[in-house]
Short mmCIF file of C-alpha atoms in Angstrom, two decimals:
data_model
loop_
_atom_site.label_atom_id
_atom_site.label_comp_id
_atom_site.label_asym_id
_atom_site.label_seq_id
_atom_site.Cartn_x
_atom_site.Cartn_y
_atom_site.Cartn_z
CA MET A 194 0.00 0.00 0.00
CA THR A 195 2.87 2.33 0.81
CA ARG A 196 4.38 1.57 -2.58
CA HIS A 197 1.11 2.50 -4.36
CA PHE A 198 0.87 5.72 -2.37
CA ALA A 199 4.42 6.70 -3.31
CA SER A 200 3.75 5.90 -6.95
CA GLY A 201 0.57 8.01 -6.95
CA ARG A 202 2.43 10.86 -5.30
CA ARG A 203 5.12 10.76 -7.99
CA VAL A 204 2.45 10.88 -10.71
CA ALA A 205 0.76 13.85 -9.03
CA LEU A 206 4.07 15.69 -8.72
CA LEU A 207 4.82 14.98 -12.37
CA VAL A 208 1.45 16.36 -13.41
CA VAL A 209 2.01 19.50 -11.32
CA ALA A 210 5.48 19.92 -12.82
CA VAL A 211 4.11 19.58 -16.36
CA VAL A 212 1.37 22.14 -15.63
CA VAL A 213 3.91 24.55 -14.19
CA LEU A 214 6.21 24.12 -17.16
CA LEU A 215 3.34 24.67 -19.59
CA PHE A 216 2.29 27.80 -17.69
CA VAL A 217 5.84 29.15 -17.77
CA ALA A 218 6.09 28.34 -21.47
CA PHE A 219 2.82 30.19 -22.08
CA LEU A 220 4.06 33.24 -20.17
CA ILE A 221 7.20 33.24 -22.29
CA PHE A 222 5.05 32.98 -25.43
CA ALA A 223 2.75 35.76 -24.23
CA HIS A 224 5.56 38.13 -23.22
CA ARG A 225 6.02 41.27 -25.26
CA PRO A 226 8.83 43.68 -24.39
CA ALA A 227 8.18 47.24 -23.36
CA ILE A 228 9.16 49.99 -25.78
CA ALA A 229 11.19 52.81 -24.25
CA GLU A 230 9.47 56.04 -23.29
CA ILE A 231 10.17 59.24 -25.19
CA ALA A 232 9.77 62.92 -24.41
CA PRO A 233 6.35 64.07 -25.65
CA PRO A 234 6.82 65.45 -29.18
CA THR A 235 5.90 69.02 -30.01
CA ARG A 236 3.51 70.09 -32.75
CA GLY A 237 6.48 71.17 -34.81
CA ALA A 238 7.52 67.52 -35.15
CA PHE A 239 4.62 66.93 -37.54
CA SER A 240 3.41 68.53 -40.74
CA GLU A 241 0.01 70.20 -40.79
CA THR A 242 -0.92 67.91 -43.68
CA ASP A 243 -0.29 64.81 -41.57
CA ILE A 244 -2.22 66.24 -38.63
CA ALA A 245 -5.20 67.06 -40.85
CA ARG A 246 -5.17 63.59 -42.40
CA GLY A 247 -5.03 62.02 -38.95
CA ALA A 248 -8.03 64.10 -37.91
CA GLU A 249 -10.01 62.74 -40.87
CA LEU A 250 -9.03 59.18 -40.04
CA ALA A 251 -9.99 59.65 -36.39
CA ARG A 252 -13.44 60.81 -37.48
CA ILE A 253 -13.83 57.89 -39.88
CA GLY A 254 -12.72 55.57 -37.08
CA ASN A 255 -15.30 57.09 -34.70
CA CYS A 256 -12.57 57.22 -32.06
CA THR A 257 -14.52 59.56 -29.79
CA SER A 258 -17.20 56.94 -29.12
CA CYS A 259 -14.82 54.83 -27.03
CA HIS A 260 -12.31 57.46 -25.95
CA THR A 261 -14.48 60.45 -24.96
CA ALA A 262 -16.78 60.06 -21.96
CA LYS A 263 -20.14 61.79 -21.93
CA GLY A 264 -19.44 65.36 -20.86
CA GLY A 265 -15.70 64.63 -20.76
CA ARG A 266 -12.68 66.06 -22.53
CA PRO A 267 -11.95 64.79 -26.05
CA PHE A 268 -9.97 61.53 -26.18
CA ALA A 269 -9.45 61.45 -22.40
CA GLY A 270 -11.12 58.04 -22.08
CA GLY A 271 -13.40 56.70 -19.37
CA VAL A 272 -16.20 55.44 -21.61
CA PRO A 273 -17.64 52.21 -20.14
CA ILE A 274 -17.72 49.41 -22.71
CA ALA A 275 -19.93 46.51 -21.71
CA THR A 276 -18.88 43.08 -22.93
CA PRO A 277 -20.07 39.57 -22.07
CA PHE A 278 -16.83 39.22 -20.08
CA GLY A 279 -17.03 42.37 -17.98
CA THR A 280 -16.80 46.13 -18.37
CA LEU A 281 -13.85 47.83 -20.00
CA HIS A 282 -13.17 51.56 -20.03
CA GLY A 283 -11.85 53.50 -22.99
CA THR A 284 -8.28 54.60 -22.43
CA ASN A 285 -6.86 58.11 -22.35
CA ILE A 286 -5.24 58.70 -25.75
CA THR A 287 -4.35 62.35 -25.23
CA PRO A 288 -0.62 63.17 -25.08
CA ASP A 289 -0.64 63.46 -21.30
CA PRO A 290 2.72 61.95 -20.26
CA VAL A 291 1.36 60.16 -17.18
CA THR A 292 -2.21 59.02 -17.84
CA GLY A 293 -2.20 59.21 -21.64
CA ILE A 294 0.13 58.28 -24.50
CA GLY A 295 2.42 61.32 -24.37
CA ARG A 296 5.52 59.18 -23.83
CA TRP A 297 4.66 56.65 -26.54
CA SER A 298 6.97 56.62 -29.53
CA GLU A 299 5.53 56.18 -33.00
CA PRO A 300 6.69 52.53 -33.12
CA ALA A 301 4.89 51.91 -29.82
CA PHE A 302 1.73 53.48 -31.21
CA ALA A 303 1.99 51.46 -34.43
CA ARG A 304 2.44 48.23 -32.46
CA SER A 305 -0.69 48.92 -30.44
CA MET A 306 -2.69 49.52 -33.61
CA ARG A 307 -1.36 46.55 -35.56
CA GLN A 308 -0.69 44.00 -32.84
CA GLY A 309 -2.85 45.02 -29.89
CA VAL A 310 0.11 45.52 -27.54
CA ALA A 311 0.54 48.59 -25.35
CA ARG A 312 3.82 50.46 -24.92
CA ASP A 313 4.55 48.62 -21.67
CA GLY A 314 4.14 45.25 -23.41
CA SER A 315 0.69 44.40 -22.03
CA HIS A 316 -1.85 42.87 -24.41
CA LEU A 317 -4.89 44.98 -25.28
CA TYR A 318 -8.42 43.67 -25.14
CA PRO A 319 -9.95 43.10 -28.58
CA ALA A 320 -12.71 45.61 -27.79
CA PHE A 321 -9.98 47.83 -29.24
CA PRO A 322 -10.34 46.68 -32.85
CA TYR A 323 -6.70 46.09 -33.74
CA ASP A 324 -7.90 43.17 -35.85
CA HIS A 325 -9.17 45.88 -38.22
CA PHE A 326 -6.45 48.47 -37.65
CA SER A 327 -3.69 46.04 -38.58
CA SER A 328 -4.39 46.78 -42.26
CA LEU A 329 -3.58 50.50 -42.02
CA THR A 330 -0.71 51.88 -44.06
CA ASP A 331 2.39 53.38 -42.47
CA ALA A 332 1.36 56.81 -43.77
CA ASP A 333 -2.10 56.61 -42.18
CA LEU A 334 -0.69 55.40 -38.87
CA HIS A 335 1.72 58.33 -38.94
CA GLY A 336 -1.18 60.71 -39.57
CA LEU A 337 -3.16 59.32 -36.64
CA TYR A 338 -0.12 59.55 -34.39
CA ALA A 339 0.46 63.13 -35.47
CA PHE A 340 -3.15 64.06 -34.77
CA LEU A 341 -3.33 62.46 -31.33
CA MET A 342 0.03 63.78 -30.22
CA THR A 343 -1.09 67.33 -31.02
CA ARG A 344 -4.32 67.20 -28.99
CA ARG A 345 -4.56 69.00 -25.67
CA PRO A 346 -3.15 66.74 -22.92
CA VAL A 347 -5.68 65.73 -20.29
CA HIS A 348 -4.48 64.31 -16.98
CA LEU A 349 -7.17 61.74 -16.25
CA GLU A 350 -6.91 58.10 -15.20
CA PRO A 351 -9.93 56.15 -16.50
CA PRO A 352 -11.72 53.80 -14.08
CA ALA A 353 -10.27 50.34 -13.68
CA ASN A 354 -11.65 47.58 -15.90
CA ARG A 355 -13.95 45.07 -14.20
CA MET A 356 -13.49 41.73 -15.92
CA ILE A 357 -14.71 38.28 -14.94
CA PRO A 358 -11.80 36.43 -13.27
CA PRO A 359 -9.31 35.38 -14.56
CA LEU A 360 -9.82 37.55 -17.66
CA GLY A 361 -8.16 40.49 -15.96
CA PHE A 362 -4.88 38.57 -16.39
CA ARG A 363 -3.77 40.09 -19.66
CA PRO A 364 -1.30 37.41 -20.80
CA LEU A 365 -4.38 35.25 -21.46
CA LEU A 366 -5.13 37.56 -24.37
CA ALA A 367 -2.13 36.08 -26.18
CA GLY A 368 -4.11 32.83 -26.31
CA TRP A 369 -7.12 34.66 -27.76
CA LYS A 370 -4.88 36.19 -30.41
CA LEU A 371 -3.40 32.80 -31.24
CA LEU A 372 -6.90 31.51 -31.92
CA PHE A 373 -8.47 34.46 -33.71
CA PHE A 374 -6.11 37.32 -34.58
CA ARG A 375 -4.76 37.28 -38.12
CA PRO A 376 -3.11 40.65 -38.83
CA ALA A 377 -2.97 41.46 -42.52
CA ARG A 378 -2.13 44.43 -44.73
CA PHE A 379 -4.66 45.67 -47.26
CA THR A 380 -4.29 44.49 -50.84
CA THR A 381 -6.09 46.08 -53.78
CA ASP A 382 -8.78 44.06 -55.56
CA PRO A 383 -8.08 44.44 -59.30
CA GLY A 384 -11.68 43.52 -60.07
CA HIS A 385 -12.90 46.88 -58.72
CA ASP A 386 -12.05 50.53 -59.31
CA ALA A 387 -10.03 52.82 -57.07
CA LEU A 388 -13.07 54.30 -55.28
CA TRP A 389 -14.40 50.86 -54.31
CA ASN A 390 -10.96 49.77 -53.10
CA ARG A 391 -10.61 52.94 -51.06
CA GLY A 392 -13.99 52.24 -49.48
CA LYS A 393 -13.00 48.68 -48.66
CA TYR A 394 -9.72 49.81 -47.14
CA LEU A 395 -11.49 52.35 -44.92
CA GLY A 396 -14.59 50.29 -44.12
CA ASP A 397 -12.75 47.08 -43.27
CA GLY A 398 -9.92 48.96 -41.58
CA ILE A 399 -10.08 52.24 -39.66
CA ALA A 400 -13.91 52.46 -39.74
CA HIS A 401 -14.06 48.83 -38.44
CA CYS A 402 -17.69 48.52 -39.52
CA GLY A 403 -17.50 44.76 -39.02
CA GLY A 404 -16.98 45.38 -35.32
CA CYS A 405 -20.71 46.03 -35.05
CA HIS A 406 -22.17 44.57 -38.24
CA SER A 407 -20.57 41.11 -38.09
CA PRO A 408 -21.66 38.27 -35.76
CA ARG A 409 -19.35 37.16 -32.97
CA GLY A 410 -18.44 33.82 -31.47
CA VAL A 411 -18.71 32.83 -27.81
CA LEU A 412 -15.23 34.20 -27.11
CA GLY A 413 -16.00 37.59 -28.63
CA ASN A 414 -14.27 36.92 -31.93
CA GLU A 415 -15.74 38.23 -35.16
CA LYS A 416 -16.91 35.37 -37.35
CA THR A 417 -14.69 36.07 -40.31
CA ASP A 418 -16.56 33.54 -42.44
CA GLN A 419 -19.72 35.68 -42.05
CA PRO A 420 -18.52 39.25 -42.61
CA TYR A 421 -21.21 41.91 -42.32
CA ALA A 422 -23.95 39.33 -41.64
CA GLY A 423 -25.33 41.39 -38.72
CA GLY A 424 -24.20 41.81 -35.12
CA TRP A 425 -25.01 43.32 -31.74
CA VAL A 426 -23.72 46.40 -29.92
CA ASP A 427 -24.94 48.03 -26.71
CA GLY A 428 -28.27 46.21 -26.88
CA TRP A 429 -28.92 47.26 -30.51
CA TYR A 430 -28.92 45.03 -33.56
CA ALA A 431 -26.56 46.19 -36.31
CA PRO A 432 -28.23 44.86 -39.49
CA PRO A 433 -26.41 43.01 -42.26
CA LEU A 434 -24.45 44.99 -44.82
CA ASP A 435 -24.41 42.15 -47.34
CA ALA A 436 -26.87 40.43 -49.65
CA THR A 437 -29.08 39.59 -46.65
CA SER A 438 -29.78 43.25 -45.88
CA PRO A 439 -33.38 43.48 -44.62
CA ALA A 440 -33.88 47.04 -45.91
CA ILE A 441 -37.10 47.41 -47.87
CA ARG A 442 -35.52 49.98 -50.19
CA ALA A 443 -32.22 49.48 -52.01
CA TRP A 444 -29.11 51.01 -50.51
CA THR A 445 -27.53 52.82 -53.45
CA ALA A 446 -24.24 54.67 -53.09
CA ASP A 447 -26.08 58.01 -53.24
CA ARG A 448 -28.59 57.04 -50.56
CA LEU A 449 -25.94 55.56 -48.32
CA GLU A 450 -23.62 58.54 -48.61
CA THR A 451 -26.46 60.88 -47.63
CA TYR A 452 -27.30 58.68 -44.65
CA LEU A 453 -23.69 58.48 -43.48
CA ARG A 454 -23.19 62.23 -43.78
CA THR A 455 -26.49 63.38 -42.29
CA GLY A 456 -27.83 60.51 -40.20
CA LEU A 457 -31.01 60.54 -42.28
CA SER A 458 -32.24 58.80 -45.41
CA THR A 459 -35.64 59.67 -46.84
CA THR A 460 -35.82 56.15 -48.28
CA HIS A 461 -34.77 54.34 -45.11
CA ALA A 462 -34.70 55.91 -41.64
CA ALA A 463 -32.77 58.04 -39.18
CA ALA A 464 -29.54 56.90 -37.53
CA ALA A 465 -30.27 55.76 -33.99
CA GLY A 466 -28.29 54.21 -31.17
CA PRO A 467 -24.55 53.77 -31.79
CA MET A 468 -25.00 54.66 -35.47
CA GLY A 469 -25.83 58.24 -34.51
CA ALA A 470 -22.26 58.85 -33.33
CA VAL A 471 -20.92 57.36 -36.56
CA ALA A 472 -22.94 59.79 -38.65
CA HIS A 473 -21.93 62.68 -36.40
CA ASN A 474 -18.26 61.97 -37.09
CA LEU A 475 -18.62 61.18 -40.79
CA ALA A 476 -20.46 64.48 -41.32
CA GLN A 477 -17.18 66.23 -40.55
CA VAL A 478 -15.14 64.28 -43.10
CA ARG A 479 -14.16 66.25 -46.16
CA GLY A 480 -13.30 64.85 -49.55
CA PRO A 481 -14.34 61.60 -51.20
CA ASP A 482 -13.75 59.11 -48.39
CA VAL A 483 -17.38 58.89 -47.25
CA ARG A 484 -18.40 58.39 -50.88
CA ALA A 485 -15.86 55.60 -51.13
CA ILE A 486 -17.26 53.86 -48.04
CA ALA A 487 -20.80 54.23 -49.40
CA THR A 488 -19.72 52.79 -52.75
CA TYR A 489 -18.16 49.73 -51.12
CA TYR A 490 -21.09 48.85 -48.87
CA ALA A 491 -23.70 49.60 -51.51
CA ASP A 492 -21.93 47.07 -53.69
CA LEU A 493 -21.98 44.47 -50.89
CA MET A 494 -25.76 45.00 -50.62
CA ALA A 495 -26.36 45.11 -54.38
CA ARG A 496 -27.82 41.60 -54.35
CA ALA A 497 -30.13 42.12 -51.38
CA PRO A 498 -33.88 41.54 -52.00
CA ALA A 499 -34.75 45.26 -52.12
CA ALA A 500 -31.99 45.88 -54.64
CA ARG A 501 -33.65 43.42 -56.99
CA ARG A 502 -37.21 44.61 -56.41
CA GLU A 503 -38.53 47.29 -54.08
CA PRO A 504 -41.89 46.02 -52.76
CA PRO A 505 -44.87 48.24 -51.90
CA LEU A 506 -44.87 49.53 -48.34
CA PRO A 507 -47.15 47.53 -46.05
CA ASP A 508 -49.87 49.39 -44.14
CA ARG A 509 -52.48 47.20 -42.48
CA ALA A 510 -53.93 49.84 -40.17
CA ASP A 511 -57.41 48.33 -39.73
CA ALA A 512 -56.07 44.85 -38.99
CA ALA A 513 -53.54 46.27 -36.54
CA ILE A 514 -56.21 48.23 -34.64
CA ARG A 515 -58.40 45.13 -34.33
CA ALA A 516 -55.51 42.91 -33.22
CA HIS A 517 -53.85 45.36 -30.82
CA PRO A 518 -56.27 48.05 -29.63
CA GLU A 519 -54.10 49.00 -26.64
CA GLY A 520 -51.08 49.49 -28.89
CA ALA A 521 -53.18 51.45 -31.36
CA ALA A 522 -54.28 53.81 -28.59
CA LEU A 523 -50.69 54.32 -27.45
CA TYR A 524 -49.64 55.04 -31.02
CA ALA A 525 -52.44 57.56 -31.48
CA GLY A 526 -51.43 59.39 -28.31
CA ALA A 527 -47.63 59.29 -28.58
CA CYS A 528 -46.65 58.73 -32.21
CA ALA A 529 -49.32 59.68 -34.76
CA MET A 530 -48.69 63.41 -34.54
CA CYS A 531 -45.28 62.92 -36.16
CA HIS A 532 -45.53 59.62 -38.03
CA GLU A 533 -48.92 59.48 -39.75
CA PRO A 534 -49.04 60.31 -43.49
CA GLY A 535 -49.55 64.04 -43.85
CA ALA A 536 -47.93 64.89 -40.51
CA PRO A 537 -45.66 67.95 -40.70
CA MET A 538 -42.56 65.86 -40.07
CA VAL A 539 -43.38 63.49 -42.94
CA VAL A 540 -44.27 66.36 -45.26
CA ALA A 541 -40.91 67.95 -44.39
CA GLY A 542 -39.09 64.94 -45.84
CA ARG A 543 -38.70 62.54 -42.93
CA PRO A 544 -39.11 58.88 -43.98
CA VAL A 545 -42.46 57.23 -43.37
CA LEU A 546 -42.42 54.51 -40.73
CA PRO A 547 -42.52 51.35 -42.87
CA LEU A 548 -39.34 52.44 -44.66
CA GLY A 549 -37.41 51.87 -41.45
CA THR A 550 -35.20 48.78 -41.67
CA GLN A 551 -36.08 47.95 -38.07
CA PHE A 552 -39.58 46.95 -39.25
CA HIS A 553 -38.10 44.23 -41.42
CA GLU A 554 -35.34 42.77 -39.22
CA HIS A 555 -35.63 39.32 -37.68
CA THR A 556 -35.48 40.89 -34.21
CA PRO A 557 -37.66 43.66 -32.70
CA ARG A 558 -34.73 44.99 -30.71
CA ASP A 559 -34.01 48.13 -32.75
CA MET A 560 -37.63 49.20 -32.73
CA ILE A 561 -37.82 48.64 -29.00
CA GLN A 562 -34.60 50.54 -28.32
CA THR A 563 -35.74 53.42 -30.52
CA ILE A 564 -38.92 53.72 -28.45
CA LEU A 565 -37.04 53.40 -25.15
CA GLN A 566 -34.09 55.64 -25.96
CA GLY A 567 -35.44 57.93 -28.66
CA VAL A 568 -33.40 59.51 -31.43
CA ALA A 569 -31.11 62.50 -30.97
CA PRO A 570 -30.06 64.64 -33.95
CA PRO A 571 -26.76 63.05 -34.98
CA VAL A 572 -25.77 65.97 -37.20
CA GLY A 573 -26.90 69.48 -36.29
CA ALA A 574 -29.82 70.71 -34.22
CA GLN A 575 -32.22 70.39 -37.15
CA GLY A 576 -31.64 66.66 -37.56
CA PRO A 577 -34.11 63.90 -36.74
CA TYR A 578 -35.37 63.83 -33.16
CA MET A 579 -37.66 61.55 -31.19
CA PRO A 580 -38.20 61.65 -27.43
CA ALA A 581 -37.30 58.67 -25.28
CA TYR A 582 -40.16 56.77 -23.66
CA ALA A 583 -38.16 54.54 -21.29
CA GLY A 584 -39.36 56.55 -18.29
CA THR A 585 -42.92 56.93 -19.57
CA LEU A 586 -44.03 53.55 -20.89
CA SER A 587 -43.93 50.23 -19.05
CA ASP A 588 -42.58 47.04 -20.60
CA THR A 589 -46.15 45.91 -21.28
CA GLN A 590 -47.04 49.19 -22.99
CA VAL A 591 -43.93 49.16 -25.16
CA ALA A 592 -44.69 45.56 -26.15
CA GLN A 593 -48.27 46.53 -27.06
CA LEU A 594 -47.05 49.45 -29.15
CA VAL A 595 -44.45 47.30 -30.95
CA ALA A 596 -47.05 44.59 -31.63
CA TYR A 597 -49.33 47.18 -33.21
CA LEU A 598 -46.54 48.63 -35.35
CA GLN A 599 -45.34 45.19 -36.43
CA THR A 600 -48.81 44.12 -37.49
CA ARG A 601 -49.37 47.38 -39.35
CA HIS A 602 -46.01 47.87 -41.09
CA GLY A 603 -43.76 44.88 -40.51
CA THR A 604 -42.79 42.06 -42.84
CA VAL A 605 -41.58 39.56 -40.19
CA ARG A 606 -43.15 38.01 -37.12
CA TRP A 607 -41.88 38.68 -33.59
CA ASP A 608 -42.78 36.74 -30.45
CA ASP A 609 -42.34 37.22 -26.68
CA LEU A 610 -42.30 40.98 -27.07
CA GLU A 611 -42.60 41.79 -23.38
CA LYS A 612 -39.53 39.66 -22.63
CA GLU A 613 -37.72 41.36 -25.49
CA VAL A 614 -38.55 44.78 -24.04
CA ALA A 615 -37.27 43.78 -20.61
CA ARG A 616 -34.07 42.46 -22.15
CA ALA A 617 -33.62 45.59 -24.27
CA ARG A 618 -34.15 47.85 -21.29
CA LYS A 619 -31.49 45.95 -19.33
CA GLU A 620 -28.94 45.81 -22.15
CA GLY A 621 -29.49 49.24 -23.66
CA LYS A 622 -26.98 52.00 -23.23
CA PRO A 623 -28.66 55.40 -22.99
#
């Protein structure tokens, strides 16, 4: 018996030794060296042309959404980013030498963008979309660096991340990268013209549109075999930007460019939720880059059902009133003044309700979130506006209103609406 015990102990020690060795080997694999600090560069170190180009790229990349807290200083960080694995906070990317990136050299900045590794060698969470930024050219990375390093420094330490243990242990991210991260430079597609290729470079890269509009796996990875097939962000559904687009009117390059620059399309709807910030930033982009992005995505959606045939708009008002009288009453009191045919807002050029893509998606989430959170003008005070009803309507009332609208204007069936409203209210980010 003693002999068996000793043998079992040796096996256990061997297993422990193997585990320790594997852990040490993983730490060696995960290690990235720090890059030496530098003195913060002055504005004179960069050309005004590079700074201006970096400003355009920062707008196209919608950098303020993650790096500027509500009511906070530009690029000073602190924005909470909810993930299934915990809450991250956008970092301070002003040139503050202590709490920001003021002491980062350009190689350190480029490594963070292309490899997801901070100056001190720590791995960055993939909520920072370095899987998209890895395709940026040296010239564009230089422009971004020039722009950020010439912002006003803000001394502000963002709140600490709150991740599910052990995900706060950053070396584990090296394992995630081994599984999912495939950095690649952009290559031109000879089958398309220069404008389309420019749009692809920007859309797939700095704009990282797939970060919202592509589905993700259980470990938070974008499903690269289903690009632009629809995804989720902050409790909103980001609809497909491919041949499965549920839009009831075709997305042409002209229509899409107008939407991206103004947050409004008379043939579709107004930008709501996270898309509002995108339109706000793209409205400030000069030159042909927004047109290029619109050209690329319009082409991806060129084989969607509405691009082949635009169907008549559904309006089953009588049936909807009979099926959902409570929802019909809520609509008459809260919505009809703006949304009924002939209402001043519609006459002024706002899209009629059934044009909204949210009426034709497989999920009611966007319609629910629009009712709960409303719509703020993404571009200018005269842009589209709708008040939020989260504090006015109960879950049951919102479900009744959505059921009425779906029956009247929708082209898909939704179930368990009250549960969907409760879930949307919990997940939404006002």
